[in-house]
mmCIF file of C-alpha atoms and ligand atoms in Angstrom:
data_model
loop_
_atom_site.group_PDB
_atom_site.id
_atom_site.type_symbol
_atom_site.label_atom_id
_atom_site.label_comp_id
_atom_site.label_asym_id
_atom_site.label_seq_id
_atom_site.Cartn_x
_atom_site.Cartn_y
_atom_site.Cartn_z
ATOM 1 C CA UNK A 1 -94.681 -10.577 187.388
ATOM 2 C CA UNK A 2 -94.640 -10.747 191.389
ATOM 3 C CA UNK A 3 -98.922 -12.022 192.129
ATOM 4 C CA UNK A 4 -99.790 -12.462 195.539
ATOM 5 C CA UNK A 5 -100.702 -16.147 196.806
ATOM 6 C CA UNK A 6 -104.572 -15.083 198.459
ATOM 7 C CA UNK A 7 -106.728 -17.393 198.152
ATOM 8 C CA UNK A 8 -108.403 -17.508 194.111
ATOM 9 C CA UNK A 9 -111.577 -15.846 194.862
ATOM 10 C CA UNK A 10 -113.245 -15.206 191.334
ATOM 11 C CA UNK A 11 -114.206 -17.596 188.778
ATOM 12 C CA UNK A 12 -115.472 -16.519 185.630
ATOM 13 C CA UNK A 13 -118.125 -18.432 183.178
ATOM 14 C CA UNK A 14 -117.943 -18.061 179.772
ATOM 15 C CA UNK A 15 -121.635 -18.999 178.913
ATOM 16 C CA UNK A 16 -122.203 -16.513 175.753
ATOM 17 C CA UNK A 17 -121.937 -19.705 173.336
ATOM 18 C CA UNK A 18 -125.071 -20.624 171.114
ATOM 19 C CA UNK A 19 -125.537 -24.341 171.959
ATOM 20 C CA UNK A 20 -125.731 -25.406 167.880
ATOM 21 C CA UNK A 21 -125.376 -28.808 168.845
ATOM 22 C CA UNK A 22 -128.398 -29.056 171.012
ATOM 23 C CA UNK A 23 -130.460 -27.148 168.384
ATOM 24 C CA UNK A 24 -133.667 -26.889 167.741
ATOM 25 C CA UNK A 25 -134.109 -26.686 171.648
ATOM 26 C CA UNK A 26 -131.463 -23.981 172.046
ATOM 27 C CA UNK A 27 -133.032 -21.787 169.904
ATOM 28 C CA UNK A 28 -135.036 -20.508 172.839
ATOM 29 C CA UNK A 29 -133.156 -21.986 175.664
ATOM 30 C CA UNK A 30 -130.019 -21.047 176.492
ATOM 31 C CA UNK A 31 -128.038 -24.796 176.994
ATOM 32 C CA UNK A 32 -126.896 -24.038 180.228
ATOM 33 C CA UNK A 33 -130.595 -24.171 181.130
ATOM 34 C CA UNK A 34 -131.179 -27.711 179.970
ATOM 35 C CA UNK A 35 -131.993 -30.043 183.134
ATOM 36 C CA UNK A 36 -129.753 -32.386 184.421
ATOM 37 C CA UNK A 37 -132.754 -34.196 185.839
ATOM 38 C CA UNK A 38 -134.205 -30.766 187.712
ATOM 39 C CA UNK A 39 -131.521 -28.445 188.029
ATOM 40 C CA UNK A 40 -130.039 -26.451 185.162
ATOM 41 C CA UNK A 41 -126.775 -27.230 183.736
ATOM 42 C CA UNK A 42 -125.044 -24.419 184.690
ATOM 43 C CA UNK A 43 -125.986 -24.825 188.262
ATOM 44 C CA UNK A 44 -123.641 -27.618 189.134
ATOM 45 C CA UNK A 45 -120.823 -25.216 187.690
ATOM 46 C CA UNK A 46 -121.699 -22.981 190.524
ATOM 47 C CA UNK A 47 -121.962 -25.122 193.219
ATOM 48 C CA UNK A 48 -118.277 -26.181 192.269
ATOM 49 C CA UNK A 49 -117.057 -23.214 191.889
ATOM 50 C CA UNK A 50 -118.411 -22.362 195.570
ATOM 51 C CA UNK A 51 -117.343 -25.803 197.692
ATOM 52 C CA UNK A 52 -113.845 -24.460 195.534
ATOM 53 C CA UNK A 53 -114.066 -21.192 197.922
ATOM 54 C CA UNK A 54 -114.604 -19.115 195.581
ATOM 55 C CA UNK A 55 -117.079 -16.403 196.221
ATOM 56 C CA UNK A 56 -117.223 -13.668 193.298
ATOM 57 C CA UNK A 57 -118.654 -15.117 190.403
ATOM 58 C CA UNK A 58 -118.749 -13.648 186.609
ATOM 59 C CA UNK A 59 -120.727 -14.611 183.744
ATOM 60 C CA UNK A 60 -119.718 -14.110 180.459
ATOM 61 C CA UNK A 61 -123.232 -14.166 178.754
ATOM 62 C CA UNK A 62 -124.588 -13.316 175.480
ATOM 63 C CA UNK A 63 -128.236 -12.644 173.474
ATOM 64 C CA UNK A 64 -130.625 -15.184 174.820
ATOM 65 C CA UNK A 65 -128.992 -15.816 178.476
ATOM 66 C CA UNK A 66 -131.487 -13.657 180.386
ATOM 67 C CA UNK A 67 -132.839 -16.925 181.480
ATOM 68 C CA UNK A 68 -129.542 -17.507 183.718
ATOM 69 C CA UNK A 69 -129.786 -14.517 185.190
ATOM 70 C CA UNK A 70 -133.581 -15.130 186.032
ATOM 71 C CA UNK A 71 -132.025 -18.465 187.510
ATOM 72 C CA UNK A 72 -130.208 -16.887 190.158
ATOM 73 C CA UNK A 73 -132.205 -14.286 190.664
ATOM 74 C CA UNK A 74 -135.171 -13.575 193.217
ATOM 75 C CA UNK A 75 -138.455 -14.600 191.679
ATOM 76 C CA UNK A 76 -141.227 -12.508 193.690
ATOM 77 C CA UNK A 77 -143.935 -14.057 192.017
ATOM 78 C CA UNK A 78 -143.617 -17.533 192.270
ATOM 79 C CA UNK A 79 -142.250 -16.694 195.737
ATOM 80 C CA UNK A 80 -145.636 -15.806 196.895
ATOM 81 C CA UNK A 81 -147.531 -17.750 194.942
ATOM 82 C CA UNK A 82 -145.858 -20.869 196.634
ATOM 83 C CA UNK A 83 -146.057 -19.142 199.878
ATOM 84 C CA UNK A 84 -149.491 -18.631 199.489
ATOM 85 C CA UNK A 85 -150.496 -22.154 198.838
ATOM 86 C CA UNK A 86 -148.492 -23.491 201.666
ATOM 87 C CA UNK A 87 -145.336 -24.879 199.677
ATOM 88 C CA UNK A 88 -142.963 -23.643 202.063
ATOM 89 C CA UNK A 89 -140.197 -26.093 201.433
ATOM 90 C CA UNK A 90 -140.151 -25.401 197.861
ATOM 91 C CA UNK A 91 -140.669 -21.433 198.708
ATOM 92 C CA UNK A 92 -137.281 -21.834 200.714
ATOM 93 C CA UNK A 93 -135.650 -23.377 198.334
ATOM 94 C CA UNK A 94 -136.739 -21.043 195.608
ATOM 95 C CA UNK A 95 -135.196 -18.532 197.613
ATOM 96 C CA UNK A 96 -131.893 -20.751 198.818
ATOM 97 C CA UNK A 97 -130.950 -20.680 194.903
ATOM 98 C CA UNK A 98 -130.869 -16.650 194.838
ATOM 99 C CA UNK A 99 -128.964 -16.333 197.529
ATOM 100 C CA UNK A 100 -126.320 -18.654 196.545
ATOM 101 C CA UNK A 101 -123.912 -16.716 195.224
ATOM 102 C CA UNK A 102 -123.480 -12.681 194.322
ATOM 103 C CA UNK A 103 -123.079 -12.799 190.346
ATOM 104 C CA UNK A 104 -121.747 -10.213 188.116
ATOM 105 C CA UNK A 105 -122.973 -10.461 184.385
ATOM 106 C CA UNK A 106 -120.709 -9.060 181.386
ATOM 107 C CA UNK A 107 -122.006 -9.409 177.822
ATOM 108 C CA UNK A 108 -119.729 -10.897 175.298
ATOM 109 C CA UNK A 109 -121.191 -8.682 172.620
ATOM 110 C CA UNK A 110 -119.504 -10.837 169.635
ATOM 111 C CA UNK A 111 -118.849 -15.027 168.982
ATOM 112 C CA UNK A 112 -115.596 -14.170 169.000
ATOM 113 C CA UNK A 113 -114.168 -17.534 170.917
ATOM 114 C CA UNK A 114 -113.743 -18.517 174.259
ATOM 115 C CA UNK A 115 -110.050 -16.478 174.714
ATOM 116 C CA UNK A 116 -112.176 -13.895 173.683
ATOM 117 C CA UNK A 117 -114.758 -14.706 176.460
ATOM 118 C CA UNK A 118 -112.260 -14.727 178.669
ATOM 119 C CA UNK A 119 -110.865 -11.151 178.147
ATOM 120 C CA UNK A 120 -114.493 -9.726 178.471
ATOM 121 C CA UNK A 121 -113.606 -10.986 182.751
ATOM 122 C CA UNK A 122 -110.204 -8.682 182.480
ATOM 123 C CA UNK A 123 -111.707 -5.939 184.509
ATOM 124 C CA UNK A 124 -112.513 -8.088 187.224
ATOM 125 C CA UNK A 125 -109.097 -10.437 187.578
ATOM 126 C CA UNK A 126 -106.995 -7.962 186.259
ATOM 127 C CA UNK A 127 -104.413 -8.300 189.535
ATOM 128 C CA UNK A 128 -105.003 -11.643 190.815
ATOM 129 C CA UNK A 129 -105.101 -15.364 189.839
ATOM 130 C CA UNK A 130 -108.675 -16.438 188.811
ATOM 131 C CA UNK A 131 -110.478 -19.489 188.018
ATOM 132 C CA UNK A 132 -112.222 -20.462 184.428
ATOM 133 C CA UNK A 133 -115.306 -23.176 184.484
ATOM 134 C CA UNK A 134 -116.679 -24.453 181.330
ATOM 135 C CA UNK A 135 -120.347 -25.114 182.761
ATOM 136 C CA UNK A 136 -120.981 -28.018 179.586
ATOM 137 C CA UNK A 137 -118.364 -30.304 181.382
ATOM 138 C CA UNK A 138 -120.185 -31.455 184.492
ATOM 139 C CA UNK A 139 -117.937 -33.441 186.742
ATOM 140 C CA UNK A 140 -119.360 -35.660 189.261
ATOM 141 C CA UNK A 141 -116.836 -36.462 191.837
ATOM 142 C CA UNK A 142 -115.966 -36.535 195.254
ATOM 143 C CA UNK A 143 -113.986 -33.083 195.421
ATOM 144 C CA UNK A 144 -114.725 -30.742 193.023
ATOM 145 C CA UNK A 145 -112.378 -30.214 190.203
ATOM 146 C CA UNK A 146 -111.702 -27.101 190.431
ATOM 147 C CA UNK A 147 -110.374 -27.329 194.155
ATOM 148 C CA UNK A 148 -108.378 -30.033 192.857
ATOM 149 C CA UNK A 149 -106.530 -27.378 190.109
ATOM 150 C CA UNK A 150 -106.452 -24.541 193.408
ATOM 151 C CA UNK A 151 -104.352 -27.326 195.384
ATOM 152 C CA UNK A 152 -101.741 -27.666 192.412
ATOM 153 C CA UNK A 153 -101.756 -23.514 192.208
ATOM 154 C CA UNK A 154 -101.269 -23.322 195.559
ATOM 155 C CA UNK A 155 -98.298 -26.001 195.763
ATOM 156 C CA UNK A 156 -96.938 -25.109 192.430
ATOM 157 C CA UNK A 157 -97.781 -21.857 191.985
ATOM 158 C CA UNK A 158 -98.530 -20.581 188.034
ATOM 159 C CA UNK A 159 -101.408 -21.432 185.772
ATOM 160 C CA UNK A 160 -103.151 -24.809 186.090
ATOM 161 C CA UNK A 161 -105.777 -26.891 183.333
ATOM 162 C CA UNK A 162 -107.485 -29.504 183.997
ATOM 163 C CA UNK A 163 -106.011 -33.116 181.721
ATOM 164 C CA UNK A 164 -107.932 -35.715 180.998
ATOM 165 C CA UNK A 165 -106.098 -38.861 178.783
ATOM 166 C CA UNK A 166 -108.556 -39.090 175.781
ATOM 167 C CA UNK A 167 -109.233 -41.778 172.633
ATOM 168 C CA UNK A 168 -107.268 -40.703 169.989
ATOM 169 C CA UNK A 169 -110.317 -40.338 167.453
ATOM 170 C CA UNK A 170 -111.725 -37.935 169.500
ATOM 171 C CA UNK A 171 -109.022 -35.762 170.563
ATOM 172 C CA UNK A 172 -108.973 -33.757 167.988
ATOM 173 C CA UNK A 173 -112.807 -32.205 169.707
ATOM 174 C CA UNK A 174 -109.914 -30.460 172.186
ATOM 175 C CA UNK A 175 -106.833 -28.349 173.148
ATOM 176 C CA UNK A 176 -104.206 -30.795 173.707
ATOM 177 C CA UNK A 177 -101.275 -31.103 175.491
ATOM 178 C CA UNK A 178 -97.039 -31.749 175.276
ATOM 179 C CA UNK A 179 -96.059 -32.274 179.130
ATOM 180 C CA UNK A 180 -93.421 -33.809 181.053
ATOM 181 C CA UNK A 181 -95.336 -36.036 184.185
ATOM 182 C CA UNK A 182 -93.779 -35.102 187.668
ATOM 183 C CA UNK A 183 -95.798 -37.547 189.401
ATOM 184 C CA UNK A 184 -99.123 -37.666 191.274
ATOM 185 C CA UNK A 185 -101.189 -36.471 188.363
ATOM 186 C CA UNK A 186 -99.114 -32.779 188.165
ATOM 187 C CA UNK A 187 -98.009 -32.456 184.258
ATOM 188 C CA UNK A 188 -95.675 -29.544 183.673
ATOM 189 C CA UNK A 189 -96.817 -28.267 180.077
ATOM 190 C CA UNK A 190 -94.417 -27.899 177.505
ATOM 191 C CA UNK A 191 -96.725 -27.228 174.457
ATOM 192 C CA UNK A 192 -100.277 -26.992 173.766
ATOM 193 C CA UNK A 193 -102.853 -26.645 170.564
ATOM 194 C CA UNK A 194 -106.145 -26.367 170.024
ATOM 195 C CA UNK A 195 -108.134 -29.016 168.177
ATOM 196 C CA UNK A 196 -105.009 -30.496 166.376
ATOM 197 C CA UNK A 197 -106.008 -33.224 164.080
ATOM 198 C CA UNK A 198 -106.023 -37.164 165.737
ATOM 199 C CA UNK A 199 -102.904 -37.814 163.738
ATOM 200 C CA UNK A 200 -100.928 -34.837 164.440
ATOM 201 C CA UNK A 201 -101.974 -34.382 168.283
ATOM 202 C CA UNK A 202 -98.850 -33.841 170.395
ATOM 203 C CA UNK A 203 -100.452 -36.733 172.864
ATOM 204 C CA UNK A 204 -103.193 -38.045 174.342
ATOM 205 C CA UNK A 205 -103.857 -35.647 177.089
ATOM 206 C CA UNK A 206 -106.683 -33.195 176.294
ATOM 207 C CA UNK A 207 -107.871 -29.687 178.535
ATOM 208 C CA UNK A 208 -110.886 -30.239 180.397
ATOM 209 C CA UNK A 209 -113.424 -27.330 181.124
ATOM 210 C CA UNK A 210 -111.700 -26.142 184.508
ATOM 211 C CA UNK A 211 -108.600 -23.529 184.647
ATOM 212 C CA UNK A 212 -106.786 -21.481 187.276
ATOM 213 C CA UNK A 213 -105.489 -18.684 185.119
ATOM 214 C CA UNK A 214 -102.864 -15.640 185.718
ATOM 215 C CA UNK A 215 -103.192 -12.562 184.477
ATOM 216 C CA UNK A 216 -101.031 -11.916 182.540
ATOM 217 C CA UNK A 217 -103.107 -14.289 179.693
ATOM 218 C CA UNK A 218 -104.810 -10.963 179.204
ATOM 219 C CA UNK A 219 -102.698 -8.849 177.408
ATOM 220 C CA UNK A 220 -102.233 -12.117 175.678
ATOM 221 C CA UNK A 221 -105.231 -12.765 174.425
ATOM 222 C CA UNK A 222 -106.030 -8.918 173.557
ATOM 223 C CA UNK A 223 -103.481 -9.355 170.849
ATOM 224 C CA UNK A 224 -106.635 -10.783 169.526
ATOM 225 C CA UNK A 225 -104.673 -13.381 167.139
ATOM 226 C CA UNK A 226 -107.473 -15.426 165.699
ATOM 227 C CA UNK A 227 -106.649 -19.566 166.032
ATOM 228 C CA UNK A 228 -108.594 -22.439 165.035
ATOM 229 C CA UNK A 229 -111.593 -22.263 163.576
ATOM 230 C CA UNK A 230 -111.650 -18.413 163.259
ATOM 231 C CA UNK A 231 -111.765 -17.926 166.546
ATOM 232 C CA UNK A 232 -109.406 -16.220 169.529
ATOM 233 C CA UNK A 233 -108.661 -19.407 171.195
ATOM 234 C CA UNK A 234 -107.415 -19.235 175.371
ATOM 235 C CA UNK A 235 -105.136 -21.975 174.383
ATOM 236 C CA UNK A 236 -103.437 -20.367 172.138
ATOM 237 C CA UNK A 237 -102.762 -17.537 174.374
ATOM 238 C CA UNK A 238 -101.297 -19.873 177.301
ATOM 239 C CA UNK A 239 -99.139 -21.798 174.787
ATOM 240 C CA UNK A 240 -97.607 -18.256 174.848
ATOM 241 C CA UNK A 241 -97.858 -18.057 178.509
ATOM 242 C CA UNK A 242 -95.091 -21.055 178.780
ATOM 243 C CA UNK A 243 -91.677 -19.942 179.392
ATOM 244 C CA UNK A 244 -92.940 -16.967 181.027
ATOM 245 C CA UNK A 245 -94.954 -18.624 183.900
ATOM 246 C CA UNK A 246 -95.292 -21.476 185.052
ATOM 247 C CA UNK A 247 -98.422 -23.736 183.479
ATOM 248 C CA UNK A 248 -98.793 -26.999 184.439
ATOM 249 C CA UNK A 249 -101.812 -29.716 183.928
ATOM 250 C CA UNK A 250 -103.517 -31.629 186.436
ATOM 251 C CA UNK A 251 -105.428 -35.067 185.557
ATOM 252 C CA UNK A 252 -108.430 -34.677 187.644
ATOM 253 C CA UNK A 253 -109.794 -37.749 189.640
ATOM 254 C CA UNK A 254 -113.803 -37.796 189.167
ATOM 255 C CA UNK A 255 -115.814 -38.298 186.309
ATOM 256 C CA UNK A 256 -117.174 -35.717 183.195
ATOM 257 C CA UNK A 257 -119.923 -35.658 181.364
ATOM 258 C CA UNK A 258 -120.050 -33.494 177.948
ATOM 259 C CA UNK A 259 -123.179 -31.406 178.335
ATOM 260 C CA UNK A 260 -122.352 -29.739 175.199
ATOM 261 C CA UNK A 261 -123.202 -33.048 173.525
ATOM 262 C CA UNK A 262 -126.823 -34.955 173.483
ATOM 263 C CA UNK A 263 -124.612 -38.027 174.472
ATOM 264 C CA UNK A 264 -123.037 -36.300 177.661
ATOM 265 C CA UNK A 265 -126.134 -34.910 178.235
ATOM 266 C CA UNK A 266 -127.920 -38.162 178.531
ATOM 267 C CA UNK A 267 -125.362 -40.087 180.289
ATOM 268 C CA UNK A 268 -125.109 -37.665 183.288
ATOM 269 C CA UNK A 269 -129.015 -37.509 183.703
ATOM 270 C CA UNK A 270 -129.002 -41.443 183.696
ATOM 271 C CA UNK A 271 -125.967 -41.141 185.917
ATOM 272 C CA UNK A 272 -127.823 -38.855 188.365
ATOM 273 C CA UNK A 273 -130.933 -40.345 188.740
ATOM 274 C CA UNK A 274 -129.134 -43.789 189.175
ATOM 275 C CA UNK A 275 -127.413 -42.143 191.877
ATOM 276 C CA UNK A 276 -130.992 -41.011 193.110
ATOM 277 C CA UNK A 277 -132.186 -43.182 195.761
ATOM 278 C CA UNK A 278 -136.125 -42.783 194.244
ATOM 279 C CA UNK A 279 -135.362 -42.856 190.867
ATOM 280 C CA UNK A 280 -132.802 -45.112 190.196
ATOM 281 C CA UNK A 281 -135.729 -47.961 190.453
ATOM 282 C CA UNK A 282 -137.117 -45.354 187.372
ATOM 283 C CA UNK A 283 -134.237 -45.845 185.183
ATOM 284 C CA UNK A 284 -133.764 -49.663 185.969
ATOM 285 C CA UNK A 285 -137.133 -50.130 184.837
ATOM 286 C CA UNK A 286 -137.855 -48.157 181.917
ATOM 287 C CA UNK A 287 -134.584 -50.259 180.309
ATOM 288 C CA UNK A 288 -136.841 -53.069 181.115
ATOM 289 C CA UNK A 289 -139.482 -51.926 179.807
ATOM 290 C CA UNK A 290 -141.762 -53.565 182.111
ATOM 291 C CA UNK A 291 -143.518 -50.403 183.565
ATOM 292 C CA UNK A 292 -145.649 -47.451 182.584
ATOM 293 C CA UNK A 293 -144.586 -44.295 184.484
HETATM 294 C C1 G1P B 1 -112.810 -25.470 174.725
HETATM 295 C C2 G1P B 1 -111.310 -25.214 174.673
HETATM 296 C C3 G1P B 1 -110.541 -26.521 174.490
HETATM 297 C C4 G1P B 1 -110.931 -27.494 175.579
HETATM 298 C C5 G1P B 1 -112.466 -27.675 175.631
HETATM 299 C C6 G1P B 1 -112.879 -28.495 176.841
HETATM 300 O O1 G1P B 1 -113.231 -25.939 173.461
HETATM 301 O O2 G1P B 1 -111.022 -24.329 173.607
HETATM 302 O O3 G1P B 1 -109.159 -26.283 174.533
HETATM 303 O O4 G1P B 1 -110.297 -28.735 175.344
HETATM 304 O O5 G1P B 1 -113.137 -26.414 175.722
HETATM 305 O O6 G1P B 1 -114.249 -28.737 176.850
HETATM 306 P P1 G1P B 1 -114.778 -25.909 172.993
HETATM 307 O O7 G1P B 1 -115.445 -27.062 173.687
HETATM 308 O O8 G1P B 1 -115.320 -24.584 173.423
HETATM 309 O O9 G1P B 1 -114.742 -26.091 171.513
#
């Protein structure tokens, strides 16, 4: 397949997931709505996906995601409520979010797995190279990940995913890897699984939650073969994708957090405020426990 180079302009989000680990607060908020100190979770995936240049966004949503949609969306009421009381900064910036991006929303109408999720965007990247952010990894960095995968498609060419080098014991949490290293962080992929177990895991190097993605995974993944754990799993459709196309990995520079996970979740709010020139003094403190807040 001959696929123009433009510039990746689209980025789909599969958000439709349920959040079980989070429970009993997911059960009315959708986890990409949990703060990372005050901004929702899925916000930072949006930002990156916009200093990445791209500028059409997708959401793969499900039942109880209105709330993301509310996110981004105008909110007339508060808007003059805060303009009435004077509170223009926070009236502008009320406003700044909705006009961030222009979002498309697509319901994912079944759990059917995130390869699944990701063929619910076909209509929308049918023809051109797209990119794939898992908003529960939050990377903090200096350039966003997913520019970093765009700069390996745009050198390389082909399908990129994002590597990270992971303890053994908890590897088997992701899709892993078989690569060849050609230097500078570029992997080309060889073999991949999803969620093998520690002891059978082809090496250390696990997919992160950022992907530049051809095509032609879709008629891939609308084979609909189901994979691990009863689901239609994306990595099993671009372990197919090999030999075909180019796919190669890229180990990011920057750090992740797991927002999928109460320990992620913690660790980049500490992170953030301790990055926070007024509250890192908060977090230093209430360690100490020296100081009522
Ligand atoms: C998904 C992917 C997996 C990848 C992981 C990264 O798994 O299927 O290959 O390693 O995201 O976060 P999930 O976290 O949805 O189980």
């Amino acid at each position: 397949m001959v696929l123009s180079m433009d510039p990746v302009k689209k980025c789909l989000f599969p958000v439709a997931g349920l959040g079980t680990r989070f429970l009993p607060v997911t059960k009315e908020i959708a986890k990409e709505m949990l703060p990372l100190v005050n901004r929702p979770i899925i916000s930072y995936g949006v930002e990156e996906a916009l200093a990445s240049g791209c500028s059409d966004l997708i959401m793969i949503t499900g039942r109880a995601k209105r709330s993301i949609e509310n996110y981004f969306d105008r909110s007339f009421e508060l808007e003059e409520l805060l303009k009435s009381r004077g509170k223009m900064d926070l009236y502008k910036k009320m406003v700044e979010i909705s006009e961030l991006a222009e979002i498309l929303y697509v319901r994912q109408r079944e759990p059917l797995g995130l390869g699944h999720a990701v063929l619910c965007g076909e209509r929308f990247c049918r023809d051109e190279y797209f990119g794939v952010i898992l908003p529960d990894d939050v990377f903090l960095g200096e350039t966003p990940i997913l520019s970093q995968l765009l700069e390996v498609h745009r050198r390389w060419g082909g399908t990129v995913v994002a590597l990270e080098k992971v303890p053994r014991d908890e590897i088997s949490r992701y899709g892993v890897v078989r690569s060849e290293d050609m230097g500078n962080g570029v992997h080309r992929i060889l073999d991949m699984v999803e969620k093998p177990r520690s002891d059978e895991a082809p090496s250390d190097y696990a997919i992160m939650g950022r992907y530049v993605l051809s095509p032609a995974v879709f008629p891939l993944l609308a084979e609909g073969r189901v994979g691990a754990g009863g689901e239609i799993q994306l990595t099993d459709a671009l372990r197919r994708l090999i030999g075909s196309e180019p796919v190669w990995g890229y180990v990011y520079q920057g750090r992740r957090f797991d927002c999928g996970t109460q320990k992620g979740w913690l660790a980049a709010n500490i992170q953030l405020a301790l990055e926070d020139p007024e509250l890192r003094e908060v977090v230093l403190d209430s360690i100490k426990g020296s100081k009522n807040f």
